[in-house]
Amino acid sequence: MSGFELSAIWLAWVLAGASPGPATLGIASTSMALGRRAGVLFALGILTGGATWGIAAALGVSALMLANAWIFEVLRYAGAAYLMYLAAKSLRSAMSDKPGLTGKTQTGTPSRIYAKGALVHLTNPKAILSWGAIYAITLPPDASGADLAFMFCFLYTGGVLVFLSYAVLFSSGKVVQGYTRMRRWFEATFALLFGAASLKILTTRIAA
């Protein structure tokens, strides 16, 4: 595969990762509401989940999941339920009279914030299928372990760039000030998008 082809694949992977979804929405809402440190911790949790699925797909677990539909279904319903919980939480915040930012930079321990980020990705079965699909597109069936390791690391850098950039961007002073002024609109929008993501996971059918 040429350098140009690799660059095009990396760019497409980055753009797909940067598009609105459970991971980017979670990082954005956490960073705006709780600050940069919490946003970065949440992003690191997302990245841990991404690495888990990327390595699992390289080991053939995506094929195992498709062959055993119940595994996929358990993850699918767990992910949808968690996103619906986030939607309800955002909606409750939108309806509250309490200010969104009152000087507190976090509402949980660092480990809990990190774990919440990991949970978003680990309960999204589409993540492992995305990794499996990109491996199938970019590597031959007889690819070596070194080839798989290279492709994982190559693509993973894109996720690191996207998710940490979201954490920094959405914790900037101007963005936080905008969030403070329009907190209810932001939270209502997050509630809508989290709910839509949950319904999308529930209604998506993956062909074996």
PDB file of C-alpha atoms in Angstrom:
ATOM      1  CA  MET A   1       0.000   0.000   0.000  1.00  0.00           C
ATOM      2  CA  SER A   2       1.418   3.361  -1.034  1.00  0.00           C
ATOM      3  CA  GLY A   3       2.034   6.291   1.257  1.00  0.00           C
ATOM      4  CA  PHE A   4      -0.782   8.215  -0.424  1.00  0.00           C
ATOM      5  CA  GLU A   5      -3.246   5.370   0.181  1.00  0.00           C
ATOM      6  CA  LEU A   6      -2.197   5.108   3.821  1.00  0.00           C
ATOM      7  CA  SER A   7      -2.624   8.863   4.271  1.00  0.00           C
ATOM      8  CA  ALA A   8      -6.092   8.755   2.711  1.00  0.00           C
ATOM      9  CA  ILE A   9      -7.138   5.885   4.989  1.00  0.00           C
ATOM     10  CA  TRP A  10      -5.792   7.694   8.062  1.00  0.00           C
ATOM     11  CA  LEU A  11      -7.616  10.895   7.128  1.00  0.00           C
ATOM     12  CA  ALA A  12     -10.890   9.040   6.563  1.00  0.00           C
ATOM     13  CA  TRP A  13     -10.475   7.289   9.928  1.00  0.00           C
ATOM     14  CA  VAL A  14      -9.829  10.616  11.672  1.00  0.00           C
ATOM     15  CA  LEU A  15     -12.838  12.291  10.047  1.00  0.00           C
ATOM     16  CA  ALA A  16     -15.057   9.373  11.021  1.00  0.00           C
ATOM     17  CA  GLY A  17     -13.790   9.567  14.597  1.00  0.00           C
ATOM     18  CA  ALA A  18     -14.309  13.332  14.746  1.00  0.00           C
ATOM     19  CA  SER A  19     -17.909  13.149  13.545  1.00  0.00           C
ATOM     20  CA  PRO A  20     -20.610  13.568  16.220  1.00  0.00           C
ATOM     21  CA  GLY A  21     -21.086  10.343  18.142  1.00  0.00           C
ATOM     22  CA  PRO A  22     -21.252   8.986  21.703  1.00  0.00           C
ATOM     23  CA  ALA A  23     -17.492   9.406  22.245  1.00  0.00           C
ATOM     24  CA  THR A  24     -17.113  12.955  20.935  1.00  0.00           C
ATOM     25  CA  LEU A  25     -20.367  14.086  22.555  1.00  0.00           C
ATOM     26  CA  GLY A  26     -19.263  12.664  25.895  1.00  0.00           C
ATOM     27  CA  ILE A  27     -15.887  14.386  25.736  1.00  0.00           C
ATOM     28  CA  ALA A  28     -17.409  17.705  24.676  1.00  0.00           C
ATOM     29  CA  SER A  29     -20.080  17.723  27.392  1.00  0.00           C
ATOM     30  CA  THR A  30     -17.617  16.627  30.101  1.00  0.00           C
ATOM     31  CA  SER A  31     -15.020  19.233  29.112  1.00  0.00           C
ATOM     32  CA  MET A  32     -17.505  22.107  28.961  1.00  0.00           C
ATOM     33  CA  ALA A  33     -19.220  21.223  32.220  1.00  0.00           C
ATOM     34  CA  LEU A  34     -16.321  19.963  34.332  1.00  0.00           C
ATOM     35  CA  GLY A  35     -13.163  21.434  32.829  1.00  0.00           C
ATOM     36  CA  ARG A  36     -10.124  20.349  30.837  1.00  0.00           C
ATOM     37  CA  ARG A  37      -8.734  17.852  33.347  1.00  0.00           C
ATOM     38  CA  ALA A  38     -11.999  15.947  33.492  1.00  0.00           C
ATOM     39  CA  GLY A  39     -12.334  16.116  29.707  1.00  0.00           C
ATOM     40  CA  VAL A  40      -8.862  14.660  29.208  1.00  0.00           C
ATOM     41  CA  LEU A  41      -9.569  11.886  31.724  1.00  0.00           C
ATOM     42  CA  PHE A  42     -12.807  11.076  29.937  1.00  0.00           C
ATOM     43  CA  ALA A  43     -10.968  11.079  26.596  1.00  0.00           C
ATOM     44  CA  LEU A  44      -8.322   8.733  27.990  1.00  0.00           C
ATOM     45  CA  GLY A  45     -11.125   6.391  29.000  1.00  0.00           C
ATOM     46  CA  ILE A  46     -12.495   6.549  25.454  1.00  0.00           C
ATOM     47  CA  LEU A  47      -9.026   5.807  24.080  1.00  0.00           C
ATOM     48  CA  THR A  48      -8.674   2.819  26.407  1.00  0.00           C
ATOM     49  CA  GLY A  49     -11.960   1.452  25.114  1.00  0.00           C
ATOM     50  CA  GLY A  50     -10.818   2.066  21.541  1.00  0.00           C
ATOM     51  CA  ALA A  51      -7.530   0.267  22.145  1.00  0.00           C
ATOM     52  CA  THR A  52      -9.377  -2.668  23.688  1.00  0.00           C
ATOM     53  CA  TRP A  53     -11.643  -3.064  20.672  1.00  0.00           C
ATOM     54  CA  GLY A  54      -8.803  -2.477  18.203  1.00  0.00           C
ATOM     55  CA  ILE A  55      -6.685  -5.226  19.737  1.00  0.00           C
ATOM     56  CA  ALA A  56      -9.696  -7.512  20.094  1.00  0.00           C
ATOM     57  CA  ALA A  57     -10.565  -7.091  16.423  1.00  0.00           C
ATOM     58  CA  ALA A  58      -6.962  -7.862  15.465  1.00  0.00           C
ATOM     59  CA  LEU A  59      -7.266 -11.103  17.430  1.00  0.00           C
ATOM     60  CA  GLY A  60     -10.440 -12.050  15.567  1.00  0.00           C
ATOM     61  CA  VAL A  61     -12.954 -11.279  18.313  1.00  0.00           C
ATOM     62  CA  SER A  62     -15.173  -9.298  15.909  1.00  0.00           C
ATOM     63  CA  ALA A  63     -15.735 -12.459  13.869  1.00  0.00           C
ATOM     64  CA  LEU A  64     -16.475 -14.361  17.091  1.00  0.00           C
ATOM     65  CA  MET A  65     -19.076 -11.762  18.077  1.00  0.00           C
ATOM     66  CA  LEU A  66     -20.812 -12.001  14.719  1.00  0.00           C
ATOM     67  CA  ALA A  67     -20.833 -15.784  14.970  1.00  0.00           C
ATOM     68  CA  ASN A  68     -22.319 -15.588  18.483  1.00  0.00           C
ATOM     69  CA  ALA A  69     -25.072 -13.015  18.156  1.00  0.00           C
ATOM     70  CA  TRP A  70     -25.912 -12.994  21.857  1.00  0.00           C
ATOM     71  CA  ILE A  71     -22.551 -11.379  22.714  1.00  0.00           C
ATOM     72  CA  PHE A  72     -23.238  -8.569  20.266  1.00  0.00           C
ATOM     73  CA  GLU A  73     -26.793  -8.157  21.552  1.00  0.00           C
ATOM     74  CA  VAL A  74     -25.721  -7.919  25.204  1.00  0.00           C
ATOM     75  CA  LEU A  75     -23.211  -5.179  24.367  1.00  0.00           C
ATOM     76  CA  ARG A  76     -25.691  -3.436  22.106  1.00  0.00           C
ATOM     77  CA  TYR A  77     -28.397  -3.184  24.755  1.00  0.00           C
ATOM     78  CA  ALA A  78     -25.921  -2.219  27.471  1.00  0.00           C
ATOM     79  CA  GLY A  79     -24.533   0.557  25.280  1.00  0.00           C
ATOM     80  CA  ALA A  80     -27.985   1.829  24.344  1.00  0.00           C
ATOM     81  CA  ALA A  81     -29.056   1.825  27.993  1.00  0.00           C
ATOM     82  CA  TYR A  82     -25.976   3.789  29.064  1.00  0.00           C
ATOM     83  CA  LEU A  83     -26.466   6.384  26.326  1.00  0.00           C
ATOM     84  CA  MET A  84     -30.124   6.725  27.317  1.00  0.00           C
ATOM     85  CA  TYR A  85     -28.953   7.295  30.902  1.00  0.00           C
ATOM     86  CA  LEU A  86     -26.664  10.084  29.661  1.00  0.00           C
ATOM     87  CA  ALA A  87     -29.571  11.552  27.694  1.00  0.00           C
ATOM     88  CA  ALA A  88     -31.788  11.558  30.798  1.00  0.00           C
ATOM     89  CA  LYS A  89     -29.001  13.105  32.851  1.00  0.00           C
ATOM     90  CA  SER A  90     -28.513  15.898  30.296  1.00  0.00           C
ATOM     91  CA  LEU A  91     -32.263  16.500  30.071  1.00  0.00           C
ATOM     92  CA  ARG A  92     -32.515  16.740  33.849  1.00  0.00           C
ATOM     93  CA  SER A  93     -29.679  19.264  33.853  1.00  0.00           C
ATOM     94  CA  ALA A  94     -31.387  21.283  31.105  1.00  0.00           C
ATOM     95  CA  MET A  95     -34.560  21.491  33.183  1.00  0.00           C
ATOM     96  CA  SER A  96     -32.714  22.439  36.368  1.00  0.00           C
ATOM     97  CA  ASP A  97     -32.403  26.022  37.600  1.00  0.00           C
ATOM     98  CA  LYS A  98     -28.964  25.334  39.048  1.00  0.00           C
ATOM     99  CA  PRO A  99     -26.059  26.928  37.188  1.00  0.00           C
ATOM    100  CA  GLY A 100     -23.961  24.496  35.222  1.00  0.00           C
ATOM    101  CA  LEU A 101     -20.600  25.842  36.389  1.00  0.00           C
ATOM    102  CA  THR A 102     -20.165  26.950  39.972  1.00  0.00           C
ATOM    103  CA  GLY A 103     -16.416  26.815  40.351  1.00  0.00           C
ATOM    104  CA  LYS A 104     -16.261  23.025  40.614  1.00  0.00           C
ATOM    105  CA  THR A 105     -14.039  21.367  38.046  1.00  0.00           C
ATOM    106  CA  GLN A 106     -15.286  17.812  38.584  1.00  0.00           C
ATOM    107  CA  THR A 107     -18.160  15.928  40.187  1.00  0.00           C
ATOM    108  CA  GLY A 108     -16.431  12.587  40.577  1.00  0.00           C
ATOM    109  CA  THR A 109     -13.051  11.103  41.282  1.00  0.00           C
ATOM    110  CA  PRO A 110     -10.554  10.976  38.391  1.00  0.00           C
ATOM    111  CA  SER A 111     -10.918   7.203  38.239  1.00  0.00           C
ATOM    112  CA  ARG A 112     -14.701   7.457  37.923  1.00  0.00           C
ATOM    113  CA  ILE A 113     -14.515  10.023  35.152  1.00  0.00           C
ATOM    114  CA  TYR A 114     -11.986   7.848  33.324  1.00  0.00           C
ATOM    115  CA  ALA A 115     -14.164   4.761  33.823  1.00  0.00           C
ATOM    116  CA  LYS A 116     -17.216   6.557  32.432  1.00  0.00           C
ATOM    117  CA  GLY A 117     -15.279   7.375  29.275  1.00  0.00           C
ATOM    118  CA  ALA A 118     -14.136   3.777  28.888  1.00  0.00           C
ATOM    119  CA  LEU A 119     -17.703   2.571  29.421  1.00  0.00           C
ATOM    120  CA  VAL A 120     -18.998   4.681  26.531  1.00  0.00           C
ATOM    121  CA  HIS A 121     -16.694   2.894  24.080  1.00  0.00           C
ATOM    122  CA  LEU A 122     -16.695  -0.560  25.634  1.00  0.00           C
ATOM    123  CA  THR A 123     -20.498  -0.764  25.446  1.00  0.00           C
ATOM    124  CA  ASN A 124     -20.583   0.284  21.792  1.00  0.00           C
ATOM    125  CA  PRO A 125     -20.245  -2.917  19.714  1.00  0.00           C
ATOM    126  CA  LYS A 126     -19.981  -0.862  16.525  1.00  0.00           C
ATOM    127  CA  ALA A 127     -16.478   0.115  17.654  1.00  0.00           C
ATOM    128  CA  ILE A 128     -15.065  -3.394  17.319  1.00  0.00           C
ATOM    129  CA  LEU A 129     -16.872  -3.892  14.020  1.00  0.00           C
ATOM    130  CA  SER A 130     -15.336  -0.666  12.717  1.00  0.00           C
ATOM    131  CA  TRP A 131     -11.882  -1.939  13.613  1.00  0.00           C
ATOM    132  CA  GLY A 132     -12.626  -5.287  12.006  1.00  0.00           C
ATOM    133  CA  ALA A 133     -13.836  -3.583   8.839  1.00  0.00           C
ATOM    134  CA  ILE A 134     -10.789  -1.321   8.533  1.00  0.00           C
ATOM    135  CA  TYR A 135      -8.452  -4.279   8.985  1.00  0.00           C
ATOM    136  CA  ALA A 136     -10.335  -6.166   6.271  1.00  0.00           C
ATOM    137  CA  ILE A 137     -10.067  -3.202   3.906  1.00  0.00           C
ATOM    138  CA  THR A 138      -6.413  -2.377   4.503  1.00  0.00           C
ATOM    139  CA  LEU A 139      -4.783  -5.764   5.123  1.00  0.00           C
ATOM    140  CA  PRO A 140      -4.696  -9.072   3.226  1.00  0.00           C
ATOM    141  CA  PRO A 141      -6.213 -12.191   4.861  1.00  0.00           C
ATOM    142  CA  ASP A 142      -2.731 -13.574   5.547  1.00  0.00           C
ATOM    143  CA  ALA A 143      -1.440 -10.384   7.196  1.00  0.00           C
ATOM    144  CA  SER A 144       1.249 -10.969   9.784  1.00  0.00           C
ATOM    145  CA  GLY A 145       1.088  -9.921  13.420  1.00  0.00           C
ATOM    146  CA  ALA A 146       3.542  -7.142  12.643  1.00  0.00           C
ATOM    147  CA  ASP A 147       1.255  -5.818   9.894  1.00  0.00           C
ATOM    148  CA  LEU A 148      -1.727  -5.834  12.260  1.00  0.00           C
ATOM    149  CA  ALA A 149       0.287  -4.101  14.967  1.00  0.00           C
ATOM    150  CA  PHE A 150       1.449  -1.418  12.542  1.00  0.00           C
ATOM    151  CA  MET A 151      -2.081  -0.724  11.259  1.00  0.00           C
ATOM    152  CA  PHE A 152      -3.457  -0.555  14.792  1.00  0.00           C
ATOM    153  CA  CYS A 153      -0.802   1.916  15.956  1.00  0.00           C
ATOM    154  CA  PHE A 154      -1.075   3.930  12.735  1.00  0.00           C
ATOM    155  CA  LEU A 155      -4.841   4.367  13.063  1.00  0.00           C
ATOM    156  CA  TYR A 156      -4.798   4.736  16.835  1.00  0.00           C
ATOM    157  CA  THR A 157      -2.750   7.920  16.545  1.00  0.00           C
ATOM    158  CA  GLY A 158      -5.754   9.427  14.780  1.00  0.00           C
ATOM    159  CA  GLY A 159      -8.010   8.634  17.723  1.00  0.00           C
ATOM    160  CA  VAL A 160      -5.503  10.126  20.161  1.00  0.00           C
ATOM    161  CA  LEU A 161      -5.378  13.319  18.105  1.00  0.00           C
ATOM    162  CA  VAL A 162      -9.154  13.633  17.769  1.00  0.00           C
ATOM    163  CA  PHE A 163     -10.266  12.831  21.300  1.00  0.00           C
ATOM    164  CA  LEU A 164      -7.612  14.789  23.170  1.00  0.00           C
ATOM    165  CA  SER A 165      -8.197  17.745  20.832  1.00  0.00           C
ATOM    166  CA  TYR A 166     -11.903  17.644  21.685  1.00  0.00           C
ATOM    167  CA  ALA A 167     -11.070  17.706  25.395  1.00  0.00           C
ATOM    168  CA  VAL A 168      -8.818  20.754  24.982  1.00  0.00           C
ATOM    169  CA  LEU A 169     -11.053  22.606  22.527  1.00  0.00           C
ATOM    170  CA  PHE A 170     -14.281  22.260  24.506  1.00  0.00           C
ATOM    171  CA  SER A 171     -12.618  23.289  27.753  1.00  0.00           C
ATOM    172  CA  SER A 172     -11.318  26.583  26.356  1.00  0.00           C
ATOM    173  CA  GLY A 173     -12.427  29.776  28.074  1.00  0.00           C
ATOM    174  CA  LYS A 174     -14.619  31.025  25.254  1.00  0.00           C
ATOM    175  CA  VAL A 175     -16.376  27.699  24.825  1.00  0.00           C
ATOM    176  CA  VAL A 176     -16.956  27.396  28.573  1.00  0.00           C
ATOM    177  CA  GLN A 177     -18.316  30.954  28.693  1.00  0.00           C
ATOM    178  CA  GLY A 178     -20.645  30.115  25.830  1.00  0.00           C
ATOM    179  CA  TYR A 179     -21.728  26.964  27.648  1.00  0.00           C
ATOM    180  CA  THR A 180     -22.417  28.966  30.818  1.00  0.00           C
ATOM    181  CA  ARG A 181     -24.639  31.429  28.940  1.00  0.00           C
ATOM    182  CA  MET A 182     -26.496  28.769  26.977  1.00  0.00           C
ATOM    183  CA  ARG A 183     -26.257  25.855  29.396  1.00  0.00           C
ATOM    184  CA  ARG A 184     -29.851  24.729  29.028  1.00  0.00           C
ATOM    185  CA  TRP A 185     -29.673  24.729  25.221  1.00  0.00           C
ATOM    186  CA  PHE A 186     -26.424  22.785  25.286  1.00  0.00           C
ATOM    187  CA  GLU A 187     -27.772  20.208  27.731  1.00  0.00           C
ATOM    188  CA  ALA A 188     -31.023  19.834  25.792  1.00  0.00           C
ATOM    189  CA  THR A 189     -29.021  19.300  22.599  1.00  0.00           C
ATOM    190  CA  PHE A 190     -26.813  16.703  24.288  1.00  0.00           C
ATOM    191  CA  ALA A 191     -29.928  14.952  25.606  1.00  0.00           C
ATOM    192  CA  LEU A 192     -31.358  14.812  22.096  1.00  0.00           C
ATOM    193  CA  LEU A 193     -28.132  13.568  20.521  1.00  0.00           C
ATOM    194  CA  PHE A 194     -27.415  10.968  23.212  1.00  0.00           C
ATOM    195  CA  GLY A 195     -30.980   9.727  22.861  1.00  0.00           C
ATOM    196  CA  ALA A 196     -30.648   9.576  19.072  1.00  0.00           C
ATOM    197  CA  ALA A 197     -27.375   7.644  19.392  1.00  0.00           C
ATOM    198  CA  SER A 198     -29.047   5.182  21.751  1.00  0.00           C
ATOM    199  CA  LEU A 199     -31.940   4.609  19.360  1.00  0.00           C
ATOM    200  CA  LYS A 200     -29.530   4.223  16.439  1.00  0.00           C
ATOM    201  CA  ILE A 201     -27.659   1.468  18.260  1.00  0.00           C
ATOM    202  CA  LEU A 202     -30.944  -0.273  19.098  1.00  0.00           C
ATOM    203  CA  THR A 203     -32.273  -0.130  15.542  1.00  0.00           C
ATOM    204  CA  THR A 204     -29.078  -0.927  13.660  1.00  0.00           C
ATOM    205  CA  ARG A 205     -28.851  -4.431  12.285  1.00  0.00           C
ATOM    206  CA  ILE A 206     -25.418  -5.787  11.455  1.00  0.00           C
ATOM    207  CA  ALA A 207     -25.392  -8.427   8.770  1.00  0.00           C
ATOM    208  CA  ALA A 208     -23.291 -11.464   9.591  1.00  0.00           C
TER     209      ALA A 208
END
